[in-house]
Amino acid sequence: MKSLFTILAVALSLFAMSTACSPSKGSEKTAAEEATTTTLDTAQYKKQGMEIAMGTFKVLSGQLKAAMQEGGVKNAAQYCNTVAYPLVDSLSGQYNAQIRRASNKVRNPKDAPTPREQEILDAYHAQAEAGEQPKPQVRQLASGEIAFYAPIMMQDLCLKCHGKLGETLKAEDYAVIQELYPEDNAIGYEAGDLRGIWSITFPAPN
Ligand code: HEC
């Protein structure tokens, strides 16, 4: 039987992968709507948040890799553009949670951070700059909903579509991406960089 530690370690290492091209739905809570509570079982929500990230990873990364093997980065970028959104949407329904990603440098404008996501992003970036590893966290919103956040880190594989132009990101591949996302801002990353956050919202507990 796997120890809890092993499971958590695997969960964390899968975070970055699971983000390959999943999309998101908007939510407009502000920081002022947030509240903390002493009774909230944060460990339980962290576990659930990780499970959702892992589940999303399995579905998305498997298909992303297959698309890359089949037709290279160009094919995979098109896959991300058309298939990822409905897939993650159906997972949001399956998990009864709103699954979202946000970043300071977005490819899909729908992933632009809400005010409270911006706060988390700012804190995570400050931690990363200080050489610390940002950690998953859980907050209860004033609405009663529970928000789970976790960092999304860059890996070598990601650089083919998010790396430095003319270096890790080929100009011909980026031309395809720019056709799909004329406003794209999600490039220039190196492996190990903080790319953005998971933002998963659970309904208010009964
Ligand atoms: C084959 C190209 C490709 C690869 C490889 C790739 N991505 Fe992406 N990524 C995209 C596309 C296309 C989108 C926009 C998806 C959409 O429209 O919802 C995206 C969106 C994202 C987003 C959402 C924020 C935004 O900018 O819209 C994150 C976070 C992200 N990618 C992280 C990663 C990480 C981490 C990896 C490596 C594990 C990775 N990506 C690998 C193409 C790629």
mmCIF file of C-alpha atoms and ligand atoms in Angstrom:
data_model
loop_
_atom_site.group_PDB
_atom_site.id
_atom_site.type_symbol
_atom_site.label_atom_id
_atom_site.label_comp_id
_atom_site.label_asym_id
_atom_site.label_seq_id
_atom_site.Cartn_x
_atom_site.Cartn_y
_atom_site.Cartn_z
ATOM 1 C CA MET A 1 0.000 0.000 0.000
ATOM 2 C CA LYS A 2 1.296 3.436 -0.891
ATOM 3 C CA SER A 3 1.995 5.792 1.975
ATOM 4 C CA LEU A 4 0.153 9.091 2.142
ATOM 5 C CA PHE A 5 3.466 10.843 1.575
ATOM 6 C CA THR A 6 4.037 9.031 -1.685
ATOM 7 C CA ILE A 7 0.564 9.908 -2.846
ATOM 8 C CA LEU A 8 1.010 13.564 -1.931
ATOM 9 C CA ALA A 9 4.403 13.734 -3.602
ATOM 10 C CA VAL A 10 2.981 12.246 -6.771
ATOM 11 C CA ALA A 11 0.030 14.603 -6.596
ATOM 12 C CA LEU A 12 2.310 17.612 -6.374
ATOM 13 C CA SER A 13 4.552 16.503 -9.185
ATOM 14 C CA LEU A 14 1.499 16.020 -11.359
ATOM 15 C CA PHE A 15 0.235 19.538 -10.847
ATOM 16 C CA ALA A 16 2.379 21.055 -13.510
ATOM 17 C CA MET A 17 1.630 18.311 -16.016
ATOM 18 C CA SER A 18 -2.075 18.441 -15.479
ATOM 19 C CA THR A 19 -2.141 21.984 -16.657
ATOM 20 C CA ALA A 20 -0.979 21.399 -20.151
ATOM 21 C CA CYS A 21 -3.949 23.010 -21.792
ATOM 22 C CA SER A 22 -6.972 22.848 -19.580
ATOM 23 C CA PRO A 23 -9.291 25.811 -19.700
ATOM 24 C CA SER A 24 -11.454 27.397 -17.139
ATOM 25 C CA LYS A 25 -14.644 29.147 -16.201
ATOM 26 C CA GLY A 26 -14.804 32.611 -14.731
ATOM 27 C CA SER A 27 -15.637 33.532 -11.195
ATOM 28 C CA GLU A 28 -15.862 37.043 -9.935
ATOM 29 C CA LYS A 29 -15.387 36.945 -6.170
ATOM 30 C CA THR A 30 -13.330 39.758 -4.714
ATOM 31 C CA ALA A 31 -10.873 39.525 -1.857
ATOM 32 C CA ALA A 32 -13.362 41.396 0.324
ATOM 33 C CA GLU A 33 -15.776 38.490 0.002
ATOM 34 C CA GLU A 34 -13.322 36.094 1.549
ATOM 35 C CA ALA A 35 -13.495 34.980 5.132
ATOM 36 C CA THR A 36 -11.568 32.524 7.214
ATOM 37 C CA THR A 37 -13.065 30.034 9.596
ATOM 38 C CA THR A 38 -11.607 27.882 12.294
ATOM 39 C CA THR A 39 -14.008 25.012 11.717
ATOM 40 C CA LEU A 40 -13.155 24.366 8.077
ATOM 41 C CA ASP A 41 -11.557 20.991 7.348
ATOM 42 C CA THR A 42 -8.853 22.382 5.100
ATOM 43 C CA ALA A 43 -6.938 19.099 4.905
ATOM 44 C CA GLN A 44 -9.959 17.429 3.343
ATOM 45 C CA TYR A 45 -10.310 20.166 0.719
ATOM 46 C CA LYS A 46 -6.585 20.106 -0.044
ATOM 47 C CA LYS A 47 -6.869 16.381 -0.639
ATOM 48 C CA GLN A 48 -9.867 16.874 -2.909
ATOM 49 C CA GLY A 49 -8.156 19.710 -4.798
ATOM 50 C CA MET A 50 -5.163 17.482 -5.433
ATOM 51 C CA GLU A 51 -7.383 14.636 -6.576
ATOM 52 C CA ILE A 52 -9.071 16.905 -9.079
ATOM 53 C CA ALA A 53 -5.718 18.152 -10.370
ATOM 54 C CA MET A 54 -4.551 14.545 -10.768
ATOM 55 C CA GLY A 55 -7.756 13.512 -12.499
ATOM 56 C CA THR A 56 -7.498 16.450 -14.874
ATOM 57 C CA PHE A 57 -3.860 15.556 -15.470
ATOM 58 C CA LYS A 58 -4.673 12.004 -16.507
ATOM 59 C CA VAL A 59 -7.243 13.064 -19.047
ATOM 60 C CA LEU A 60 -5.410 16.049 -20.496
ATOM 61 C CA SER A 61 -1.772 15.038 -20.482
ATOM 62 C CA GLY A 62 -2.446 11.639 -22.004
ATOM 63 C CA GLN A 63 -4.237 13.228 -24.909
ATOM 64 C CA LEU A 64 -1.751 16.091 -25.236
ATOM 65 C CA LYS A 65 1.172 13.663 -25.516
ATOM 66 C CA ALA A 66 -0.715 11.556 -28.046
ATOM 67 C CA ALA A 67 -1.473 14.658 -30.115
ATOM 68 C CA MET A 68 2.196 15.710 -30.019
ATOM 69 C CA GLN A 69 3.379 12.261 -31.076
ATOM 70 C CA GLU A 70 0.839 12.171 -33.866
ATOM 71 C CA GLY A 71 1.369 15.594 -35.377
ATOM 72 C CA GLY A 72 3.938 17.538 -33.391
ATOM 73 C CA VAL A 73 3.488 20.757 -31.464
ATOM 74 C CA LYS A 74 1.261 22.271 -34.142
ATOM 75 C CA ASN A 75 -1.263 19.434 -33.845
ATOM 76 C CA ALA A 76 -1.131 19.518 -30.050
ATOM 77 C CA ALA A 77 -1.679 23.276 -29.922
ATOM 78 C CA GLN A 78 -4.773 22.852 -32.058
ATOM 79 C CA TYR A 79 -5.884 20.040 -29.781
ATOM 80 C CA CYS A 80 -5.490 22.318 -26.751
ATOM 81 C CA ASN A 81 -7.439 25.006 -28.534
ATOM 82 C CA THR A 82 -10.457 22.880 -29.432
ATOM 83 C CA VAL A 83 -10.637 19.777 -27.243
ATOM 84 C CA ALA A 84 -9.267 20.741 -23.843
ATOM 85 C CA TYR A 85 -12.049 23.126 -22.900
ATOM 86 C CA PRO A 86 -15.000 20.715 -23.219
ATOM 87 C CA LEU A 87 -12.951 17.988 -21.515
ATOM 88 C CA VAL A 88 -12.212 20.066 -18.438
ATOM 89 C CA ASP A 89 -15.734 21.405 -18.476
ATOM 90 C CA SER A 90 -17.062 17.866 -18.190
ATOM 91 C CA LEU A 91 -14.587 17.201 -15.364
ATOM 92 C CA SER A 92 -15.888 20.248 -13.498
ATOM 93 C CA GLY A 93 -19.310 18.612 -13.640
ATOM 94 C CA GLN A 94 -17.962 15.225 -12.605
ATOM 95 C CA TYR A 95 -16.167 16.645 -9.557
ATOM 96 C CA ASN A 96 -18.913 19.145 -8.728
ATOM 97 C CA ALA A 97 -16.278 21.870 -8.517
ATOM 98 C CA GLN A 98 -15.367 24.783 -10.748
ATOM 99 C CA ILE A 99 -11.924 24.052 -12.187
ATOM 100 C CA ARG A 100 -9.974 27.104 -13.330
ATOM 101 C CA ARG A 101 -6.432 28.185 -14.015
ATOM 102 C CA ALA A 102 -5.067 31.698 -13.918
ATOM 103 C CA SER A 103 -1.767 33.371 -14.737
ATOM 104 C CA ASN A 104 -0.167 36.801 -14.970
ATOM 105 C CA LYS A 105 0.759 35.963 -18.576
ATOM 106 C CA VAL A 106 -2.197 34.320 -20.276
ATOM 107 C CA ARG A 107 -2.696 32.606 -23.577
ATOM 108 C CA ASN A 108 -6.469 32.261 -23.317
ATOM 109 C CA PRO A 109 -7.964 35.586 -22.122
ATOM 110 C CA LYS A 110 -10.503 33.586 -20.065
ATOM 111 C CA ASP A 111 -7.622 32.621 -17.767
ATOM 112 C CA ALA A 112 -6.965 36.217 -16.693
ATOM 113 C CA PRO A 113 -7.001 36.316 -12.882
ATOM 114 C CA THR A 114 -9.975 37.518 -10.839
ATOM 115 C CA PRO A 115 -9.071 39.941 -8.007
ATOM 116 C CA ARG A 116 -8.717 37.181 -5.438
ATOM 117 C CA GLU A 117 -6.730 34.988 -7.840
ATOM 118 C CA GLN A 118 -4.456 37.970 -8.405
ATOM 119 C CA GLU A 119 -3.754 38.132 -4.672
ATOM 120 C CA ILE A 120 -2.760 34.474 -4.626
ATOM 121 C CA LEU A 121 -0.633 34.913 -7.746
ATOM 122 C CA ASP A 122 1.158 37.893 -6.185
ATOM 123 C CA ALA A 123 1.868 35.951 -2.993
ATOM 124 C CA TYR A 124 3.083 32.874 -4.908
ATOM 125 C CA HIS A 125 5.346 34.966 -7.161
ATOM 126 C CA ALA A 126 6.818 36.729 -4.124
ATOM 127 C CA GLN A 127 7.516 33.334 -2.541
ATOM 128 C CA ALA A 128 9.067 31.962 -5.744
ATOM 129 C CA GLU A 129 11.293 35.032 -6.039
ATOM 130 C CA ALA A 130 12.416 34.529 -2.452
ATOM 131 C CA GLY A 131 13.423 30.995 -3.394
ATOM 132 C CA GLU A 132 10.516 29.346 -1.566
ATOM 133 C CA GLN A 133 8.206 26.720 -3.045
ATOM 134 C CA PRO A 134 4.609 28.070 -3.057
ATOM 135 C CA LYS A 135 2.235 25.643 -1.348
ATOM 136 C CA PRO A 136 -1.360 24.597 -2.023
ATOM 137 C CA GLN A 137 -3.860 26.441 0.147
ATOM 138 C CA VAL A 138 -7.559 26.467 1.018
ATOM 139 C CA ARG A 139 -9.787 29.450 1.859
ATOM 140 C CA GLN A 140 -13.449 29.812 2.615
ATOM 141 C CA LEU A 141 -15.182 32.616 0.722
ATOM 142 C CA ALA A 142 -17.847 34.827 2.265
ATOM 143 C CA SER A 143 -20.371 33.016 0.054
ATOM 144 C CA GLY A 144 -19.473 29.829 1.956
ATOM 145 C CA GLU A 145 -17.801 28.298 -1.098
ATOM 146 C CA ILE A 146 -14.364 26.756 -0.581
ATOM 147 C CA ALA A 147 -11.492 27.835 -2.809
ATOM 148 C CA PHE A 148 -8.417 25.645 -3.386
ATOM 149 C CA TYR A 149 -5.257 27.121 -4.911
ATOM 150 C CA ALA A 150 -2.022 25.473 -5.974
ATOM 151 C CA PRO A 151 1.006 26.597 -7.964
ATOM 152 C CA ILE A 152 1.566 25.515 -11.561
ATOM 153 C CA MET A 153 5.247 25.116 -12.322
ATOM 154 C CA MET A 154 6.961 24.918 -15.718
ATOM 155 C CA GLN A 155 8.610 21.724 -16.924
ATOM 156 C CA ASP A 156 10.796 21.032 -19.963
ATOM 157 C CA LEU A 157 7.854 19.638 -21.947
ATOM 158 C CA CYS A 158 5.885 22.860 -21.491
ATOM 159 C CA LEU A 159 8.593 24.988 -23.098
ATOM 160 C CA LYS A 160 7.746 23.717 -26.575
ATOM 161 C CA CYS A 161 4.685 25.958 -26.369
ATOM 162 C CA HIS A 162 5.546 28.396 -23.557
ATOM 163 C CA GLY A 163 9.349 28.727 -23.761
ATOM 164 C CA LYS A 164 11.713 31.345 -25.145
ATOM 165 C CA LEU A 165 10.990 32.264 -28.746
ATOM 166 C CA GLY A 166 13.697 31.050 -31.121
ATOM 167 C CA GLU A 167 15.215 28.909 -28.360
ATOM 168 C CA THR A 168 12.984 26.333 -26.643
ATOM 169 C CA LEU A 169 9.934 27.585 -28.582
ATOM 170 C CA LYS A 170 10.350 27.219 -32.352
ATOM 171 C CA ALA A 171 9.256 30.184 -34.479
ATOM 172 C CA GLU A 172 7.208 27.911 -36.789
ATOM 173 C CA ASP A 173 5.334 26.424 -33.821
ATOM 174 C CA TYR A 174 4.702 29.842 -32.343
ATOM 175 C CA ALA A 175 3.220 31.023 -35.625
ATOM 176 C CA VAL A 176 0.501 28.362 -35.210
ATOM 177 C CA ILE A 177 -0.111 29.367 -31.600
ATOM 178 C CA GLN A 178 -0.391 33.041 -32.524
ATOM 179 C CA GLU A 179 -2.931 32.244 -35.197
ATOM 180 C CA LEU A 180 -5.092 30.613 -32.507
ATOM 181 C CA TYR A 181 -4.294 33.206 -29.805
ATOM 182 C CA PRO A 182 -3.443 36.581 -31.359
ATOM 183 C CA GLU A 183 -3.152 38.167 -27.891
ATOM 184 C CA ASP A 184 -0.880 35.443 -26.504
ATOM 185 C CA ASN A 185 1.384 36.497 -23.680
ATOM 186 C CA ALA A 186 2.284 33.067 -22.247
ATOM 187 C CA ILE A 187 5.857 32.633 -23.475
ATOM 188 C CA GLY A 188 9.395 33.281 -22.278
ATOM 189 C CA TYR A 189 9.334 30.721 -19.476
ATOM 190 C CA GLU A 190 12.084 28.422 -18.260
ATOM 191 C CA ALA A 191 11.701 25.070 -16.501
ATOM 192 C CA GLY A 192 11.040 25.632 -12.798
ATOM 193 C CA ASP A 193 9.308 28.996 -13.324
ATOM 194 C CA LEU A 194 5.967 29.658 -11.662
ATOM 195 C CA ARG A 195 3.502 29.645 -14.542
ATOM 196 C CA GLY A 196 0.257 30.314 -12.706
ATOM 197 C CA ILE A 197 -2.258 28.796 -10.323
ATOM 198 C CA TRP A 198 -4.954 26.202 -10.081
ATOM 199 C CA SER A 199 -8.129 27.793 -8.777
ATOM 200 C CA ILE A 200 -10.738 25.190 -7.850
ATOM 201 C CA THR A 201 -13.980 26.264 -6.175
ATOM 202 C CA PHE A 202 -16.156 23.846 -4.213
ATOM 203 C CA PRO A 203 -19.778 24.540 -3.292
ATOM 204 C CA ALA A 204 -20.467 25.677 0.289
ATOM 205 C CA PRO A 205 -20.545 22.718 2.674
ATOM 206 C CA ASN A 206 -23.978 21.862 4.104
HETATM 207 C C1 HEC B 1 1.285 21.772 -27.465
HETATM 208 C C2 HEC B 1 1.402 23.077 -26.889
HETATM 209 C C3 HEC B 1 1.350 23.203 -25.375
HETATM 210 C C4 HEC B 1 2.108 22.548 -24.450
HETATM 211 C C5 HEC B 1 3.176 21.482 -24.684
HETATM 212 C C6 HEC B 1 1.734 23.100 -23.168
HETATM 213 N N1 HEC B 1 0.779 24.051 -23.319
HETATM 214 FE FE1 HEC B 1 -0.026 25.219 -21.851
HETATM 215 N N2 HEC B 1 -1.324 25.994 -23.192
HETATM 216 C C7 HEC B 1 -1.350 25.719 -24.536
HETATM 217 C C8 HEC B 1 -2.526 26.330 -25.116
HETATM 218 C C9 HEC B 1 -2.926 26.261 -26.590
HETATM 219 C C10 HEC B 1 -3.207 26.962 -24.065
HETATM 220 C C11 HEC B 1 -4.533 27.708 -24.142
HETATM 221 C C12 HEC B 1 -5.643 26.689 -23.842
HETATM 222 C C13 HEC B 1 -7.031 27.255 -23.880
HETATM 223 O O1 HEC B 1 -7.371 27.937 -24.853
HETATM 224 O O2 HEC B 1 -7.786 26.999 -22.929
HETATM 225 C C14 HEC B 1 -2.418 26.741 -22.870
HETATM 226 C C15 HEC B 1 -2.769 27.242 -21.616
HETATM 227 C C16 HEC B 1 -2.052 27.019 -20.475
HETATM 228 C C17 HEC B 1 -2.401 27.550 -19.164
HETATM 229 C C18 HEC B 1 -3.617 28.403 -18.823
HETATM 230 C C19 HEC B 1 -3.273 29.841 -18.698
HETATM 231 C C20 HEC B 1 -3.274 30.549 -20.028
HETATM 232 O O3 HEC B 1 -2.211 31.079 -20.388
HETATM 233 O O4 HEC B 1 -4.312 30.584 -20.712
HETATM 234 C C21 HEC B 1 -1.467 27.093 -18.291
HETATM 235 C C22 HEC B 1 -1.390 27.391 -16.807
HETATM 236 C C23 HEC B 1 -0.555 26.261 -19.044
HETATM 237 N N3 HEC B 1 -0.929 26.254 -20.370
HETATM 238 C C24 HEC B 1 0.517 25.603 -18.493
HETATM 239 C C25 HEC B 1 1.245 24.615 -19.180
HETATM 240 C C26 HEC B 1 2.194 23.731 -18.526
HETATM 241 C C27 HEC B 1 2.556 23.760 -17.064
HETATM 242 C C28 HEC B 1 2.660 22.895 -19.505
HETATM 243 C C29 HEC B 1 3.627 21.725 -19.354
HETATM 244 C C30 HEC B 1 3.215 20.684 -18.451
HETATM 245 C C31 HEC B 1 2.019 23.276 -20.756
HETATM 246 N N4 HEC B 1 1.173 24.324 -20.505
HETATM 247 C C32 HEC B 1 2.280 22.685 -21.981
HETATM 248 C C33 HEC B 1 -0.411 24.992 -25.237
HETATM 249 C C34 HEC B 1 0.510 24.144 -24.652
#
